[in-house]
Amino acid sequence: MCVTVHSEDTIALVEINNPPVNATSQPVRQGLMRAIAQVEHDPAIRSAILICAGRSFVAGADIREFDKPPMEPHLPDVALALEAATKPWIAAIHGAALGGGLELALSCHYRMATATAKLGLPEVTLGLLPGAGGTVRLPRLIGAPQALKMMASGKPVEAQVAHETGLIDAIVLTDLRAETLEFARTHLTDPLPVALSKRSVPDHDPDALEQQIRKIIAKARGQKSPKAVCDALRTAVLSDATEALAAERRLFLKLKSDPQSKALRHIFFAERAVGKDLTKRAEPRPIETIGVIGGGTMGAGIAAASLLAGFRVALIERDGGALTSGMERVRKTLAGSLQRELITQSDHDTFIDALNGSTSYDGLSQSDLIVEAVFEDMDVKRAVFTELDKVAKPQAVLATNTSYLDVAQIAQAVEDPPRVIGLHFFSPAHIMKLLELVIPPGADPSAVATGAAFGKRLGKITVPAGVCDGFIGNRIMSAYRRECEYMIEDGALPAQIDETMRNFGFPMGIFEMQDLAGLDIAWAMRKRRARTRPASERYVEIADKLCEAGRFGRKTGRGWYLYDGNTAQVDPEVTTLIEAEAARKNITRCSFTQDEIMDQILLIMQREGQAILDEGIAARPDDIDVVMVNGYGFPRWRGGPMFMSKV
Ligand code: 3HC
Ligand code: NAI
């Protein structure tokens, strides 16, 4: 029985127990319908509490049911039945009340939540909109602007904020069950609060609301659900609840069967499945102190991410000046988190205390996991590993943040190579969710498990990858970048390719991205590889020629584009260079449509993805999608290149 009813005097405790997150699967909905009827018809019961077993209140509808035909009773009907109850219902919330879970709570007459509870309507992130009355009841409770903010962002709010906005009636400080029972007893004789759908939407400034809607739609970049949320909210504000609920249902069903929602659901489950067995094969080693070598862009970011996750950090740089800059970078990141109120002043001070800088490798002697983030150069990295091997604890796990280099070759620089893994972070390392865990052949499973446990503590999505040039993400990116360079030699222009990628849903195109990252890094890599590049391989020299002219991208004001402050302009000099290169190679330039460009990019991504699977570099196609969506701006609502090849 996943819904049970148990009486305490005259109060019914209706408990949902449907692990892991109490999703409203069909048996739960059916159980709730029975419980609602039981409470209504039992004269001894005067009030009911909706409470959940396990780690959370209801985290939403059961997403796994969305691919099956809908089964009665439907959640909106459960919500209506709850709202129509003639005895007061109180939602007792702990953990997360999300989506359909919050919608059930909104159909209760009162809501109480623990101080650590989170409440939200994340449907938009699954390509949906709240489909059990949320778009209608929430604005009637907390006002249209606030409701729209929650529904369009999908971000849950903390109990404190929920209390301030009126979403919950009280915060429970000690015992949820006991305090809610007490609340129920106190309110037994109160008149039943008017159901939310019978209330009107509080006054608001309609112009400001329209402006809020315009901003949401502009930010959606091709995703349909944010607009649907706005449409539903408008109807909820302008129409009566019955009409608005019917409109919400129509929109919900339409979105549920849309490829965008299917893609977003695919990514939701792919992210949860990735790397699941990494910590199961072996016990992770205990880690408290993280060593970071190199305090540049990545090292400082990794140090900050580690501090924010509660680790002690030893940061090593090659000289005093570099150390001062590195420490300053870390401090600046922490100050930024404080300024954005992501951490408290006391957390900030604790993190600063947990940071130690040194120019001597001896500073690493207490580290349990050491991440190297020095220059991308095999000789430099091997020299660093040889040094750190002398001071590191024998059980410490050693990791490199290399973007492309052979981790197995780096591992050969230490006495015990199986303890070396790759931890490939993305910039900015304290923000980007993706972490590639590169596993060289023969790696110690407990070193791998430690890397995975570290990723989890940092809140990262950790994707296992084998050793090859660029692992999963950079290898695919190199392949399609090369293809884009072929296309510009053959007749397209960078601005056309970038526009195509943006229209597809990328935040920026490949050429804009290169300008942002700096063209010099890839140039250095190409020069390194020049000796081993097969003579038969087509090679486009345009990027090299840009670098030879000192055009390194945004940082030098010129790259693929010309920069006036932050604004990129097409540079006729670059167009001339492209045309001259094509002419030099006797290429007759032809025109490309946007569809042709995007089809080609996708084809190359999928082809390289398949090669990566065939070689065992990635475990599953879904892992590749997770990498491309979380590290390379592939539009989430398209599900990833491998997903697209299946539909
Ligand atoms: N339906 C089905 N399964 C779900 C689920 C859901 N709504 N939410 C989580 N799960 C599953 C996960 O797939 C995972 O399964 P697994 O163990 O087999 O991999 C398990 O529950 C645990 O999930 P997490 O690993 O994500 O656990 P966390 O503790 O990290 O996070 C959570 C818990 C915050 C609840 C997170 O799972 C989450 O955000 N869930 C989705 C919430 C959501 O989007 N709800 C809206 C659903 S749509 C809806 O309600 C429509 C309505 O308006 C009609
Ligand atoms: P960076 O140039 O900003 O920083 C490198 C730092 O290493 C410098 O501060 C330098 O002083 C320090 N250093 C060099 N030799 C050292 C030594 N022997 N001992 C101690 N410190 C030393 O470089 P960045 O961008 O941080 O890259 C570092 C590594 O991370 C590279 O392997 C790179 O490929 C990789 N990476 C970079 C990403 C990026 O977006 N920049 C993304 C993912 C990985």
mmCIF file of C-alpha atoms in Angstrom, residues 127 220-224 259-264 267 503-505 629 634-640 643:
data_model
loop_
_atom_site.group_PDB
_atom_site.id
_atom_site.type_symbol
_atom_site.label_atom_id
_atom_site.label_comp_id
_atom_site.label_asym_id
_atom_site.label_seq_id
_atom_site.Cartn_x
_atom_site.Cartn_y
_atom_site.Cartn_z
ATOM 1 C CA GLY A 127 9.543 20.629 -21.585
ATOM 2 C CA ALA A 220 13.899 30.437 -24.291
ATOM 3 C CA ARG A 221 16.062 30.041 -27.414
ATOM 4 C CA GLY A 222 13.690 27.721 -29.244
ATOM 5 C CA GLN A 223 12.362 25.836 -26.239
ATOM 6 C CA LYS A 224 8.571 25.750 -26.257
ATOM 7 C CA PRO A 259 9.672 15.803 -29.096
ATOM 8 C CA GLN A 260 11.148 18.571 -26.914
ATOM 9 C CA SER A 261 9.701 17.079 -23.743
ATOM 10 C CA LYS A 262 10.768 13.581 -24.804
ATOM 11 C CA ALA A 263 14.297 14.903 -25.327
ATOM 12 C CA LEU A 264 14.354 16.655 -21.954
ATOM 13 C CA ILE A 267 18.450 13.873 -20.604
ATOM 14 C CA ASN A 503 19.244 29.114 -34.435
ATOM 15 C CA PHE A 504 19.583 25.426 -33.608
ATOM 16 C CA GLY A 505 19.764 26.375 -29.915
ATOM 17 C CA VAL A 629 24.510 19.064 -23.282
ATOM 18 C CA PHE A 634 24.170 21.466 -27.138
ATOM 19 C CA PRO A 635 20.527 22.496 -26.612
ATOM 20 C CA ARG A 636 19.157 20.412 -23.796
ATOM 21 C CA TRP A 637 15.687 20.330 -25.311
ATOM 22 C CA ARG A 638 17.082 18.486 -28.323
ATOM 23 C CA GLY A 639 18.349 15.679 -26.087
ATOM 24 C CA GLY A 640 21.909 15.452 -27.467
ATOM 25 C CA PHE A 643 19.423 10.912 -29.025
#
